[in-house]
Amino acid sequence: MKRTGRKGSYHFGDLRSALVGAAVELAGRGGPSAVTVRAAARRVGVTPTAAYRHFTNHGQLLCVAKEQAQRSLFGAMSAALATLEPGTHGVTRLNAAGRGYIAFAMSEPGLFRTAFCDTADDEERDSPAFDLLSELLDELVEVGFTDPTHRPNAEMAAWSTVHGLASLVLDRAGIDAVTREQTITDTLAAIERCFATGPNATGYHSR
């Protein structure tokens, strides 16, 4: 990061980026409640007054941290998909994305909670992770695994189930690894069965 003059003096635009980075670090360590303008200013090494020129209140900074956390979640899901061979069936891809989602929650609990926190400045924003889920569900229809009539609003069924499981895994930190893995496997399989309504899903329920 470029600085000019004394410590804490930044080129125009650099300070805002530094504050965003600090907010993300704070969120990663302590969740959304740890993100404040003053805390970010301290972490960067500037006065709160300088920080408030870029973010006039806590809500604005938290919104930016939330957006970054959402992008990190998308990155985790995308990374899980990238481990698969080209042409992998949509069911396997949906499963991998779900595992990426849960793995992110387990490895980055602070960012995971920040990605879904309420903020005073909240408004409807694009969610890359949600868009990715939509694409995966469209794939299931395209390959005949899911009946097109069952496609509308399918995102909420899949999302709420995986998100609920991820939250439970975080809250039950003492659960042993074997039980946790089996629970994840069983839950993701249940989601797949729910979408196995198309002509090319014949026999899937009997597996």
Short mmCIF file of C-alpha atoms in Angstrom, two decimals:
data_model
loop_
_atom_site.label_atom_id
_atom_site.label_comp_id
_atom_site.label_asym_id
_atom_site.label_seq_id
_atom_site.Cartn_x
_atom_site.Cartn_y
_atom_site.Cartn_z
CA MET A 1 0.00 0.00 0.00
CA LYS A 2 1.40 3.41 -0.97
CA ARG A 3 1.80 6.02 1.73
CA THR A 4 3.11 9.57 1.65
CA GLY A 5 4.56 11.66 4.43
CA ARG A 6 4.07 10.58 8.01
CA LYS A 7 2.75 7.21 9.14
CA GLY A 8 -0.98 6.94 8.50
CA SER A 9 -0.99 9.35 5.55
CA TYR A 10 -2.39 7.73 2.41
CA HIS A 11 -2.75 8.58 -1.24
CA PHE A 12 -6.31 9.52 -2.16
CA GLY A 13 -8.40 6.35 -2.39
CA ASP A 14 -5.86 4.16 -0.58
CA LEU A 15 -7.34 4.88 2.84
CA ARG A 16 -10.78 3.68 1.84
CA SER A 17 -9.33 0.43 0.51
CA ALA A 18 -7.28 0.02 3.68
CA LEU A 19 -10.36 0.54 5.83
CA VAL A 20 -12.29 -2.04 3.81
CA GLY A 21 -9.47 -4.53 4.28
CA ALA A 22 -9.40 -3.80 7.99
CA ALA A 23 -13.17 -4.27 8.23
CA VAL A 24 -12.92 -7.67 6.56
CA GLU A 25 -10.15 -8.70 8.94
CA LEU A 26 -12.21 -7.56 11.92
CA ALA A 27 -15.23 -9.48 10.62
CA GLY A 28 -13.10 -12.57 10.14
CA ARG A 29 -11.86 -12.41 13.71
CA GLY A 30 -15.02 -11.41 15.52
CA GLY A 31 -18.01 -11.42 13.19
CA PRO A 32 -20.18 -8.42 12.33
CA SER A 33 -20.19 -6.98 15.85
CA ALA A 34 -16.42 -6.44 15.61
CA VAL A 35 -16.73 -4.14 12.59
CA THR A 36 -16.73 -0.47 13.59
CA VAL A 37 -15.24 2.61 11.96
CA ARG A 38 -13.10 3.33 15.01
CA ALA A 39 -11.76 -0.22 15.19
CA ALA A 40 -10.92 -0.16 11.48
CA ALA A 41 -9.20 3.21 11.90
CA ARG A 42 -7.09 1.87 14.75
CA ARG A 43 -6.13 -1.17 12.71
CA VAL A 44 -5.04 1.00 9.77
CA GLY A 45 -3.30 3.56 11.96
CA VAL A 46 -5.32 6.67 11.26
CA THR A 47 -7.62 8.86 13.30
CA PRO A 48 -11.37 8.11 13.44
CA THR A 49 -11.93 11.54 11.86
CA ALA A 50 -9.96 10.49 8.77
CA ALA A 51 -11.90 7.22 8.56
CA TYR A 52 -15.26 8.96 8.87
CA ARG A 53 -14.51 10.91 5.70
CA HIS A 54 -14.93 7.62 3.81
CA PHE A 55 -17.55 5.88 5.96
CA THR A 56 -19.86 8.20 7.83
CA ASN A 57 -21.25 5.47 10.07
CA HIS A 58 -20.85 1.89 11.20
CA GLY A 59 -23.59 0.63 8.89
CA GLN A 60 -21.82 1.78 5.73
CA LEU A 61 -18.59 0.00 6.67
CA LEU A 62 -20.42 -3.15 7.73
CA CYS A 63 -22.28 -3.24 4.40
CA VAL A 64 -18.96 -3.24 2.56
CA ALA A 65 -17.60 -5.98 4.82
CA LYS A 66 -20.77 -7.96 4.19
CA GLU A 67 -20.32 -7.68 0.42
CA GLN A 68 -16.72 -8.87 0.71
CA ALA A 69 -17.82 -11.80 2.88
CA GLN A 70 -20.43 -12.75 0.29
CA ARG A 71 -17.73 -12.75 -2.38
CA SER A 72 -15.54 -14.97 -0.20
CA LEU A 73 -18.43 -17.42 0.20
CA PHE A 74 -18.86 -17.49 -3.57
CA GLY A 75 -15.13 -18.10 -3.90
CA ALA A 76 -15.30 -21.11 -1.59
CA MET A 77 -18.18 -22.63 -3.55
CA SER A 78 -16.43 -21.96 -6.85
CA ALA A 79 -13.21 -23.53 -5.55
CA ALA A 80 -15.12 -26.68 -4.60
CA LEU A 81 -16.57 -26.88 -8.10
CA ALA A 82 -13.15 -26.35 -9.64
CA THR A 83 -11.95 -29.63 -8.13
CA LEU A 84 -14.39 -31.58 -10.32
CA GLU A 85 -13.66 -32.94 -13.78
CA PRO A 86 -15.19 -31.09 -16.75
CA GLY A 87 -18.59 -32.49 -17.63
CA THR A 88 -19.34 -33.70 -14.10
CA HIS A 89 -23.06 -34.30 -13.61
CA GLY A 90 -25.08 -31.44 -12.18
CA VAL A 91 -26.04 -33.44 -9.09
CA THR A 92 -22.39 -33.87 -8.15
CA ARG A 93 -21.77 -30.18 -8.84
CA LEU A 94 -24.66 -29.16 -6.60
CA ASN A 95 -23.29 -31.41 -3.86
CA ALA A 96 -19.81 -29.93 -4.20
CA ALA A 97 -21.15 -26.38 -3.98
CA GLY A 98 -23.04 -27.30 -0.83
CA ARG A 99 -19.90 -28.74 0.70
CA GLY A 100 -17.99 -25.60 -0.26
CA TYR A 101 -20.65 -23.53 1.49
CA ILE A 102 -20.43 -25.54 4.69
CA ALA A 103 -16.63 -25.68 4.58
CA PHE A 104 -16.55 -21.88 4.36
CA ALA A 105 -18.78 -21.59 7.42
CA MET A 106 -16.52 -23.94 9.38
CA SER A 107 -13.24 -22.29 8.32
CA GLU A 108 -14.41 -18.67 8.38
CA PRO A 109 -17.22 -18.41 10.97
CA GLY A 110 -16.76 -14.66 11.40
CA LEU A 111 -17.05 -13.94 7.69
CA PHE A 112 -19.89 -16.45 7.33
CA ARG A 113 -21.94 -14.65 9.97
CA THR A 114 -21.03 -11.28 8.48
CA ALA A 115 -22.21 -12.40 5.04
CA PHE A 116 -25.76 -12.72 6.39
CA CYS A 117 -25.87 -10.03 9.06
CA ASP A 118 -28.45 -7.26 9.21
CA THR A 119 -27.23 -3.73 8.64
CA ALA A 120 -28.93 -0.37 9.00
CA ASP A 121 -28.07 0.46 5.40
CA ASP A 122 -29.16 -2.91 4.03
CA GLU A 123 -30.82 -3.07 0.66
CA GLU A 124 -31.39 -5.73 -1.97
CA ARG A 125 -28.02 -6.61 -3.47
CA ASP A 126 -26.76 -9.21 -5.89
CA SER A 127 -25.44 -12.35 -4.21
CA PRO A 128 -22.88 -14.20 -6.35
CA ALA A 129 -23.34 -17.34 -4.25
CA PHE A 130 -27.10 -17.26 -4.80
CA ASP A 131 -26.60 -16.70 -8.53
CA LEU A 132 -24.27 -19.70 -8.65
CA LEU A 133 -26.90 -21.85 -6.94
CA SER A 134 -29.46 -20.73 -9.52
CA GLU A 135 -27.16 -21.78 -12.34
CA LEU A 136 -26.63 -25.21 -10.77
CA LEU A 137 -30.36 -25.76 -10.37
CA ASP A 138 -30.90 -24.73 -13.99
CA GLU A 139 -28.38 -27.42 -14.97
CA LEU A 140 -30.49 -30.05 -13.22
CA VAL A 141 -33.48 -29.05 -15.33
CA GLU A 142 -31.41 -29.02 -18.52
CA VAL A 143 -30.19 -32.60 -17.99
CA GLY A 144 -33.67 -33.81 -17.11
CA PHE A 145 -32.92 -34.51 -13.47
CA THR A 146 -35.47 -31.97 -12.18
CA ASP A 147 -38.94 -31.43 -13.58
CA PRO A 148 -39.17 -27.84 -14.92
CA THR A 149 -42.42 -27.31 -13.01
CA HIS A 150 -40.48 -27.81 -9.78
CA ARG A 151 -37.79 -25.28 -10.65
CA PRO A 152 -39.44 -22.00 -9.50
CA ASN A 153 -38.10 -20.86 -6.11
CA ALA A 154 -36.05 -24.04 -5.72
CA GLU A 155 -33.14 -21.85 -4.58
CA MET A 156 -34.81 -21.16 -1.26
CA ALA A 157 -35.35 -24.83 -0.50
CA ALA A 158 -31.72 -25.70 -1.19
CA TRP A 159 -30.26 -22.56 0.36
CA SER A 160 -32.24 -22.67 3.60
CA THR A 161 -31.38 -26.33 4.16
CA VAL A 162 -27.64 -25.94 3.60
CA HIS A 163 -27.49 -22.64 5.47
CA GLY A 164 -29.38 -24.13 8.39
CA LEU A 165 -27.01 -27.09 8.50
CA ALA A 166 -23.95 -24.82 8.34
CA SER A 167 -25.31 -22.76 11.22
CA LEU A 168 -26.02 -25.86 13.29
CA VAL A 169 -22.51 -27.18 12.63
CA LEU A 170 -21.08 -23.89 13.93
CA ASP A 171 -23.30 -23.83 17.00
CA ARG A 172 -22.50 -27.45 17.86
CA ALA A 173 -18.74 -27.00 17.88
CA GLY A 174 -18.30 -30.07 20.10
CA ILE A 175 -19.77 -32.53 17.61
CA ASP A 176 -17.25 -35.18 16.57
CA ALA A 177 -15.88 -35.16 13.02
CA VAL A 178 -17.41 -38.51 12.03
CA THR A 179 -20.92 -37.52 13.08
CA ARG A 180 -20.56 -34.12 11.43
CA GLU A 181 -19.43 -35.63 8.13
CA GLN A 182 -22.26 -38.16 8.11
CA THR A 183 -24.80 -35.45 8.87
CA ILE A 184 -23.49 -33.32 6.00
CA THR A 185 -23.56 -36.28 3.62
CA ASP A 186 -27.10 -37.28 4.61
CA THR A 187 -28.45 -33.72 4.37
CA LEU A 188 -26.96 -33.07 0.94
CA ALA A 189 -28.32 -36.42 -0.27
CA ALA A 190 -31.78 -35.42 0.99
CA ILE A 191 -31.59 -32.21 -1.04
CA GLU A 192 -30.67 -34.19 -4.14
CA ARG A 193 -33.65 -36.52 -3.64
CA CYS A 194 -35.96 -33.53 -3.42
CA PHE A 195 -34.86 -32.40 -6.88
CA ALA A 196 -34.94 -35.88 -8.45
CA THR A 197 -38.29 -35.33 -10.13
CA GLY A 198 -37.35 -35.27 -13.82
CA PRO A 199 -37.46 -38.07 -16.42
CA ASN A 200 -33.72 -38.73 -16.11
CA ALA A 201 -33.87 -39.18 -12.34
CA THR A 202 -35.63 -42.52 -12.60
CA GLY A 203 -34.23 -44.92 -10.04
CA TYR A 204 -32.41 -42.18 -8.11
CA HIS A 205 -34.61 -42.54 -5.03
CA SER A 206 -33.83 -46.24 -4.80
CA ARG A 207 -30.07 -45.69 -4.61
#
